[in-house]
Amino acid sequence: MPGLRAVVDHHRCVGVAMCVATAPGAFAVNDEGLSEYQPGSWERDDLVEAADACPMSAITVFADDVEVT
Amino acid sequence: MGQGAADLDDLLSDEAVNRPDAFYARLRAVDPVYWNQRWNGWILTGYDDVADGFRNHQNLSSDRFAGPFGEDLSAVSSDYQQLFGFLSKFFVWKDQPYHTRVRSLVNKAFTPRSVEVLRPRVRALVRDLIAPLRAGGAADFLAGFAFTLPVIVIGDYLGVPEEGRDNLRQWAEDLGSVIFVSGNDEDRMRKGEDAMGRLADFLRPVIRDRRAEPRDDLLSGMVRAEERGDFLSEDELIANAILMVFAGHETTMNLLANGIVAFSRFPGQWARLRGDPSLAAMATEEILRYDGPIRAMARWAREPVRIGGRDIAAGDRLLLVQYAANHDPARFTDPDSVDITRWPNRHTTFGQGIHTCLGAPLARLEAQEAFGALAQAFPRFDISEDTLAYVPNIVSRSLRSLHVTFRKQ
């Protein structure tokens, strides 16, 4: 899907990594132990599921800059 | 060793238990990665070091049945088979990859979106629990409100039969004194063994009922996961249901009680919340930071690791002091004051990293509803205790008693 992306808010993320467990590859834990979105050709449903799985509500998914979560 | 050093080694001193802001500020000033001779491990009190410790599950283990903590227990575990049999199956104390397999099974039930469906029920419960507080006089807030709300909510959500709930508090207390208090004295262990046995006897038939006739509750969901062959044996299922019953109310009870004490010290913040109910979510985060229900969590180093410029050896214990991290002035401006609009407010009260509290979204929801509705109902209140006394233990921050007089004007 064009313009599909996720943003991880590092004011909220504490590195629970449920996004990594839910959508492996689309999210990865950085050196600080916090999650980072990895741009790629991911399925929208997978990104949305990862955003939903976040206990800290730290992930927002955008499609063509419109918020979908 | 000098007098000052000996004092800082006493994690159960009156100051450490009842004035942790002063105690941990002193400890952090002396050494943010402090070797405590008596606890026989490192005490971490700086925000960055505590956060690093929580996020470093590769090197720092949560397994209480291995390493130095396991050695402490091995001497007594054969005498208390129910207790240790089930405790050792709590997924909170498991490392990877097992931990994340179990967490992934239950995580869906505890996401912010999933627990949101409980909000109307929680709101109604809060309204019912506030009604008797309007009568005036010193109310037993701990028993009448702070205990009751979370135990009903988690009981409903899991699908625990109502008739058992009166017993849950005693069992949970007996279990808590094993889990939260260090040392292995016989009376405590015997009570813990008894409580664990009763909890398991109580839950086993419920789980078997759910297997025969699934309902729309979390126990049924866990049974379905077990039936799909997803790792959980019946005993593992029972153990983790006990974990959720226990974790689902003890901590939330203390959050609600500690919050009332916090607001009593900062009545202007109570007035702010009353004036703008939309601040309930941020206010809850600030209460979690200022005086959350958990003081500290332990880890041990599986491998040598460097934290805060200090070399930690394999096999060393570490105490990650969340209370101290949350009051670190290097991270939070004016940390010993309550500011219900504080942002960012990435406190450590739920832990961080893969072991971050599973129930955090549910605890948040309950506290938001409770603080929000109490502030609407009562413009003022007074703590009706001569002195506030906290249970002397290293892990939890729990009041012995909290009576409150709520005022309608």
XYZ file of C-alpha atoms in Angstrom:
478
model
C 0.000 0.000 0.000
C 1.445 3.392 -0.889
C 2.354 5.636 1.994
C 1.915 2.991 4.673
C 4.081 3.604 7.728
C 4.173 3.333 11.510
C 5.563 5.751 14.067
C 6.774 4.718 17.521
C 6.448 7.460 20.142
C 9.547 7.190 22.323
C 7.901 9.231 25.060
C 5.648 6.205 25.527
C 7.627 3.174 24.322
C 9.378 1.251 27.101
C 10.577 -1.669 24.989
C 7.915 -4.277 25.776
C 8.510 -5.528 22.220
C 5.033 -6.953 21.693
C 5.160 -5.203 18.301
C 8.279 -7.213 17.457
C 6.508 -10.424 18.506
C 3.389 -9.457 16.519
C 4.956 -8.088 13.332
C 8.530 -9.379 13.197
C 10.636 -7.405 10.776
C 8.393 -4.369 10.749
C 9.590 -3.443 14.229
C 12.956 -4.006 15.863
C 14.470 -3.094 19.211
C 17.274 -0.507 19.016
C 20.437 -0.195 21.133
C 18.503 1.587 23.862
C 15.998 -1.244 24.099
C 13.214 0.775 22.449
C 11.184 -0.205 19.416
C 11.784 1.324 15.988
C 9.651 0.977 12.864
C 11.551 -0.602 9.980
C 10.255 0.785 6.657
C 9.325 -1.962 4.213
C 6.457 -3.416 2.247
C 4.376 -4.547 5.215
C 0.745 -5.553 5.292
C -1.496 -2.898 6.749
C -3.277 -5.454 8.972
C 0.029 -6.581 10.467
C 1.029 -3.030 11.369
C -2.399 -2.323 12.850
C -2.250 -5.539 14.874
C 1.182 -4.565 16.201
C -0.121 -1.115 17.154
C -3.060 -2.729 18.958
C -0.733 -5.119 20.791
C 1.261 -2.257 22.318
C 0.416 -1.951 26.034
C 1.739 1.622 26.038
C -0.289 2.838 23.010
C 3.016 4.010 21.558
C 2.445 3.049 17.915
C 0.464 4.959 15.312
C -0.053 3.641 11.801
C -0.541 6.025 8.900
C -1.744 5.320 5.367
C -0.976 8.212 3.057
C -0.453 10.344 6.163
C -3.933 9.545 7.477
C -3.996 7.909 10.894
C -5.496 4.424 10.745
C -5.032 3.357 14.387
C 32.287 0.083 58.015
C 31.048 3.448 59.214
C 27.669 4.248 60.701
C 26.385 5.957 57.536
C 27.223 3.018 55.310
C 25.564 0.540 57.643
C 22.437 2.658 57.628
C 22.286 2.741 53.822
C 22.499 -1.042 53.791
C 19.259 -1.354 55.726
C 16.494 -1.497 53.113
C 13.936 -2.129 55.847
C 14.869 0.755 58.142
C 12.084 3.079 59.239
C 13.397 5.699 56.819
C 13.618 3.308 53.854
C 10.117 1.964 54.473
C 8.265 5.132 55.431
C 10.291 7.954 53.821
C 11.668 6.387 50.651
C 12.094 9.788 48.951
C 14.669 10.800 51.565
C 16.300 7.382 51.821
C 16.788 6.774 48.113
C 17.887 10.352 47.430
C 20.655 9.789 49.984
C 21.543 6.437 48.492
C 21.610 7.864 44.937
C 23.854 10.723 46.075
C 26.323 8.309 47.669
C 26.363 5.887 44.746
C 23.639 5.309 42.128
C 24.976 1.770 41.673
C 25.515 0.868 45.309
C 26.856 -2.411 46.621
C 24.627 -3.415 49.533
C 26.467 -5.828 51.783
C 23.393 -6.977 53.658
C 21.179 -7.532 50.600
C 24.256 -8.965 48.927
C 23.703 -7.183 45.647
C 23.672 -3.936 43.689
C 21.050 -1.304 44.433
C 20.291 0.856 41.371
C 18.652 4.216 42.018
C 19.322 6.357 38.917
C 16.675 6.540 36.196
C 18.922 5.620 33.270
C 20.523 2.688 35.078
C 17.174 1.313 36.273
C 15.671 1.669 32.770
C 18.754 -0.021 31.254
C 18.435 -2.809 33.792
C 14.790 -3.433 32.912
C 15.453 -3.378 29.172
C 18.450 -5.690 29.350
C 16.739 -9.063 29.546
C 19.582 -10.635 27.559
C 22.021 -10.257 30.432
C 19.742 -9.785 33.419
C 17.510 -12.679 34.359
C 14.082 -12.553 35.989
C 14.226 -16.254 36.870
C 13.743 -16.493 40.619
C 14.336 -20.242 40.581
C 17.821 -20.131 39.116
C 21.022 -18.255 39.888
C 21.544 -16.684 43.327
C 17.813 -16.499 44.132
C 17.403 -20.145 43.187
C 20.200 -21.118 45.556
C 18.354 -19.365 48.403
C 15.208 -21.327 47.632
C 16.662 -24.750 46.940
C 17.212 -25.360 50.650
C 13.505 -25.029 51.430
C 11.620 -25.696 48.194
C 11.099 -29.426 48.792
C 9.184 -28.630 52.002
C 6.683 -26.422 50.184
C 5.855 -28.219 46.982
C 2.560 -26.523 46.116
C 4.016 -23.097 46.733
C 7.162 -23.538 44.693
C 5.553 -25.815 42.125
C 3.161 -23.061 41.092
C 5.408 -20.050 41.751
C 8.024 -21.549 39.457
C 5.422 -21.546 36.658
C 4.626 -17.812 36.919
C 5.609 -16.494 33.497
C 6.722 -13.209 35.036
C 9.740 -15.083 36.382
C 10.629 -16.782 33.134
C 13.253 -15.706 30.651
C 13.123 -15.846 26.865
C 11.849 -17.501 24.782
C 9.258 -19.076 27.112
C 8.258 -15.733 28.621
C 7.234 -14.144 25.350
C 5.382 -17.264 24.177
C 3.132 -17.141 27.248
C 2.856 -13.375 27.214
C 1.803 -13.390 23.588
C -1.042 -15.791 24.506
C -2.525 -13.448 27.076
C -1.332 -10.061 25.824
C -4.335 -9.566 23.575
C -6.682 -9.650 26.542
C -4.790 -6.822 28.238
C -4.187 -4.330 25.453
C -5.560 -0.817 25.958
C -8.256 -1.494 23.364
C -9.319 -4.817 24.910
C -9.627 -3.508 28.457
C -11.535 -0.445 27.254
C -14.682 -2.605 27.066
C -14.523 -2.836 30.852
C -14.754 0.925 31.372
C -18.562 1.138 31.780
C -18.480 -1.725 34.303
C -15.605 -0.119 36.222
C -17.395 3.235 36.186
C -20.547 1.653 37.622
C -18.561 -0.175 40.308
C -16.778 3.024 41.290
C -20.126 4.793 41.589
C -21.421 2.034 43.883
C -18.290 2.146 46.038
C -18.418 5.938 46.357
C -22.016 5.927 47.654
C -21.168 4.800 51.214
C -18.283 7.310 51.361
C -20.839 10.130 51.171
C -22.081 9.293 54.648
C -19.092 11.143 56.128
C -16.870 9.928 58.953
C -13.605 8.077 58.621
C -14.074 5.367 55.998
C -11.783 2.358 55.641
C -10.621 3.319 52.164
C -8.184 0.430 51.829
C -10.720 -2.323 52.521
C -13.907 -0.624 51.358
C -12.709 0.876 48.107
C -9.107 0.175 47.127
C -9.303 -3.578 47.712
C -12.843 -4.093 46.501
C -12.699 -2.422 43.094
C -9.740 -4.324 41.610
C -10.696 -7.703 43.062
C -14.155 -7.507 41.454
C -12.754 -6.265 38.149
C -10.069 -8.947 37.781
C -12.438 -11.601 39.151
C -15.047 -10.727 36.507
C -12.512 -10.523 33.741
C -10.851 -13.833 34.505
C -14.185 -15.481 35.242
C -13.487 -16.369 38.874
C -16.720 -17.335 40.677
C -17.998 -14.682 43.053
C -18.336 -17.009 46.017
C -14.578 -17.432 46.197
C -13.655 -13.779 46.229
C -13.923 -13.216 49.944
C -11.180 -15.770 50.420
C -8.959 -14.265 47.772
C -7.726 -11.430 49.905
C -6.383 -13.688 52.645
C -4.816 -16.084 50.164
C -3.296 -13.217 48.209
C -1.948 -11.667 51.397
C -0.342 -14.929 52.471
C 1.108 -15.357 49.021
C 2.286 -11.760 48.975
C 4.236 -12.222 52.147
C 6.196 -14.977 50.419
C 6.631 -13.125 47.137
C 7.346 -9.640 48.454
C 9.296 -10.331 51.618
C 12.800 -11.689 51.548
C 13.923 -14.379 53.943
C 12.440 -17.819 54.369
C 10.882 -17.970 57.812
C 8.843 -21.055 58.430
C 5.511 -19.534 59.426
C 5.330 -17.376 56.325
C 6.294 -20.245 54.064
C 3.731 -22.543 55.644
C 0.969 -19.965 55.153
C 2.109 -19.409 51.575
C 2.050 -23.157 50.924
C -1.459 -23.372 52.353
C -2.703 -20.356 50.380
C -1.227 -21.647 47.135
C -2.851 -25.034 47.659
C -6.224 -23.436 48.302
C -5.960 -21.131 45.307
C -5.094 -24.072 43.073
C -7.962 -26.162 44.532
C -10.296 -23.238 43.940
C -9.235 -22.623 40.339
C -8.750 -26.181 39.075
C -12.482 -27.071 38.934
C -13.290 -23.651 37.451
C -10.788 -24.267 34.663
C -12.242 -27.728 34.063
C -15.722 -26.166 33.856
C -14.491 -23.689 31.265
C -13.020 -26.512 29.254
C -16.437 -28.226 29.202
C -18.415 -25.025 28.713
C -16.348 -22.075 27.491
C -17.541 -18.609 28.404
C -16.534 -15.154 27.313
C -13.827 -14.760 29.948
C -10.059 -14.887 30.173
C -9.892 -18.324 31.807
C -11.820 -19.752 28.838
C -9.396 -17.985 26.516
C -6.426 -19.494 28.333
C -8.032 -22.949 28.202
C -8.492 -22.558 24.437
C -4.826 -21.628 24.101
C -3.888 -24.719 26.089
C -6.089 -26.888 23.863
C -4.439 -25.525 20.733
C -1.289 -27.045 22.155
C 0.235 -23.668 22.895
C 2.648 -24.748 25.609
C 0.441 -24.408 28.677
C -0.163 -27.497 30.788
C -3.075 -27.454 33.242
C -0.715 -26.609 36.105
C 0.871 -23.808 34.103
C -2.592 -22.502 33.351
C -3.554 -22.596 37.030
C -0.274 -20.966 38.026
C -0.730 -18.085 35.609
C -4.369 -17.622 36.580
C -3.181 -17.345 40.203
C -0.559 -14.843 39.076
C -3.247 -12.713 37.441
C -5.623 -12.881 40.393
C -2.763 -11.860 42.626
C -1.149 -9.234 40.416
C -4.538 -7.915 39.348
C -5.613 -6.612 42.689
C -2.841 -6.257 45.265
C -0.953 -3.712 43.187
C -4.002 -1.787 41.994
C -5.248 -1.596 45.577
C -1.975 0.030 46.601
C -2.025 2.369 43.617
C -5.450 3.687 44.620
C -4.476 4.078 48.273
C -1.108 5.705 47.521
C -2.841 8.058 45.109
C -5.224 9.307 47.781
C -2.268 9.977 50.078
C -0.448 11.779 47.257
C -3.435 14.012 46.524
C -3.801 14.762 50.241
C -0.315 16.284 50.102
C -1.107 18.263 46.965
C -4.731 19.388 47.330
C -4.273 21.911 44.513
C -3.755 18.987 42.127
C -6.972 17.370 43.382
C -8.799 20.631 42.635
C -7.260 20.679 39.149
C -8.460 17.150 38.453
C -11.908 18.023 39.775
C -11.985 21.058 37.508
C -10.953 19.079 34.423
C -11.918 15.372 34.451
C -10.110 14.902 31.129
C -6.866 15.048 33.142
C -7.624 11.680 34.813
C -5.322 9.729 32.483
C -2.335 12.048 32.967
C -3.047 12.286 36.686
C -2.905 8.506 36.920
C 0.523 8.449 35.256
C 1.750 11.030 37.728
C 0.460 9.051 40.713
C 2.142 5.954 39.286
C 5.379 7.915 39.106
C 5.126 9.721 42.408
C 4.147 6.770 44.584
C 3.348 3.627 42.657
C 2.552 0.283 44.268
C 5.925 -1.279 43.512
C 9.179 -0.005 45.002
C 11.668 -2.258 43.300
C 12.204 -5.449 41.312
C 15.119 -7.863 41.457
C 17.219 -9.323 38.659
C 20.444 -11.318 38.513
C 23.222 -11.174 35.978
C 23.458 -14.238 33.760
C 26.551 -12.758 32.184
C 28.937 -9.982 33.164
C 27.410 -6.620 32.309
C 28.378 -2.965 32.640
C 25.757 -0.663 34.156
C 26.272 2.938 35.201
C 30.009 2.564 34.573
C 30.200 -0.360 36.980
C 31.169 -3.935 36.166
C 28.524 -6.337 37.380
C 29.759 -9.920 37.643
C 27.880 -12.989 36.476
C 25.730 -14.280 39.323
C 25.380 -10.874 41.032
C 21.971 -9.703 42.204
C 20.572 -6.317 41.229
C 17.699 -4.409 42.755
C 16.124 -2.001 40.265
C 14.534 0.624 42.507
C 11.616 2.019 40.540
C 10.644 4.412 43.304
C 14.119 5.971 43.174
C 14.246 6.111 39.359
C 10.882 7.875 39.377
C 12.264 10.488 41.791
C 15.572 11.025 40.003
C 15.966 14.807 39.522
C 18.179 14.143 36.501
C 15.077 12.766 34.772
C 12.078 14.483 36.369
C 11.824 18.179 37.223
C 10.825 18.701 40.847
C 10.402 14.943 41.306
C 9.021 15.040 44.842
C 6.020 17.114 43.771
C 2.839 15.924 42.094
C 2.070 17.629 38.776
C -0.878 15.912 37.091
C 0.007 17.432 33.718
C 3.610 16.250 33.755
C 4.766 15.282 30.250
C 6.704 13.360 29.185
C 6.260 11.008 32.113
C 7.900 7.746 31.192
C 8.096 6.376 34.712
C 9.387 2.921 35.606
C 6.494 1.815 37.817
C 5.312 -0.906 35.423
C 8.908 -1.831 34.710
C 10.257 -1.511 31.185
C 11.319 -3.988 28.513
C 9.740 -7.366 27.873
C 8.562 -7.871 31.466
C 6.613 -4.599 31.609
C 3.438 -5.182 33.619
C 0.898 -7.086 31.538
C -1.980 -5.542 33.466
C -0.813 -1.946 33.062
C -3.702 -0.917 30.776
C -6.236 -2.414 33.212
C -4.621 -0.786 36.255
C -4.592 2.543 34.425
C -8.248 2.258 33.520
C -9.283 1.455 37.091
C -7.228 4.283 38.563
C -8.459 6.809 35.988
C -12.057 5.963 36.784
C -11.474 5.922 40.544
C -9.506 9.169 40.871
C -11.696 10.943 38.323
C -14.970 10.006 40.020
C -13.695 10.583 43.578
C -12.522 14.080 42.631
C -15.925 14.823 41.115
C -17.753 13.538 44.192
C -15.585 15.159 46.862
C -13.891 18.562 46.650
C -11.923 17.801 49.815
C -10.895 14.895 51.985
C -8.705 14.269 54.998
C -6.525 11.314 55.861
C -7.805 9.949 59.171
C -4.649 8.212 60.386
C -2.282 9.456 63.084
C 0.690 8.239 61.112
C 0.873 6.451 57.810
C 2.652 3.136 58.210
C 3.861 1.052 55.286
C 4.404 -2.696 55.267
C 8.144 -3.207 55.723
C 9.270 -4.933 52.580
C 11.612 -4.198 49.730
C 9.331 -4.807 46.779
C 5.902 -3.328 47.404
C 4.725 0.017 48.693
C 1.644 -0.878 50.683
C -0.038 0.946 53.516
C -1.023 -1.011 56.589
C -4.199 1.000 56.942
C -5.853 3.981 55.287
C -8.921 5.668 56.699
C -10.177 8.723 54.863
C -12.886 11.270 55.618
C -14.393 12.502 52.370
C -16.131 15.897 52.378
C -18.932 16.978 50.096
C -17.923 20.619 50.329
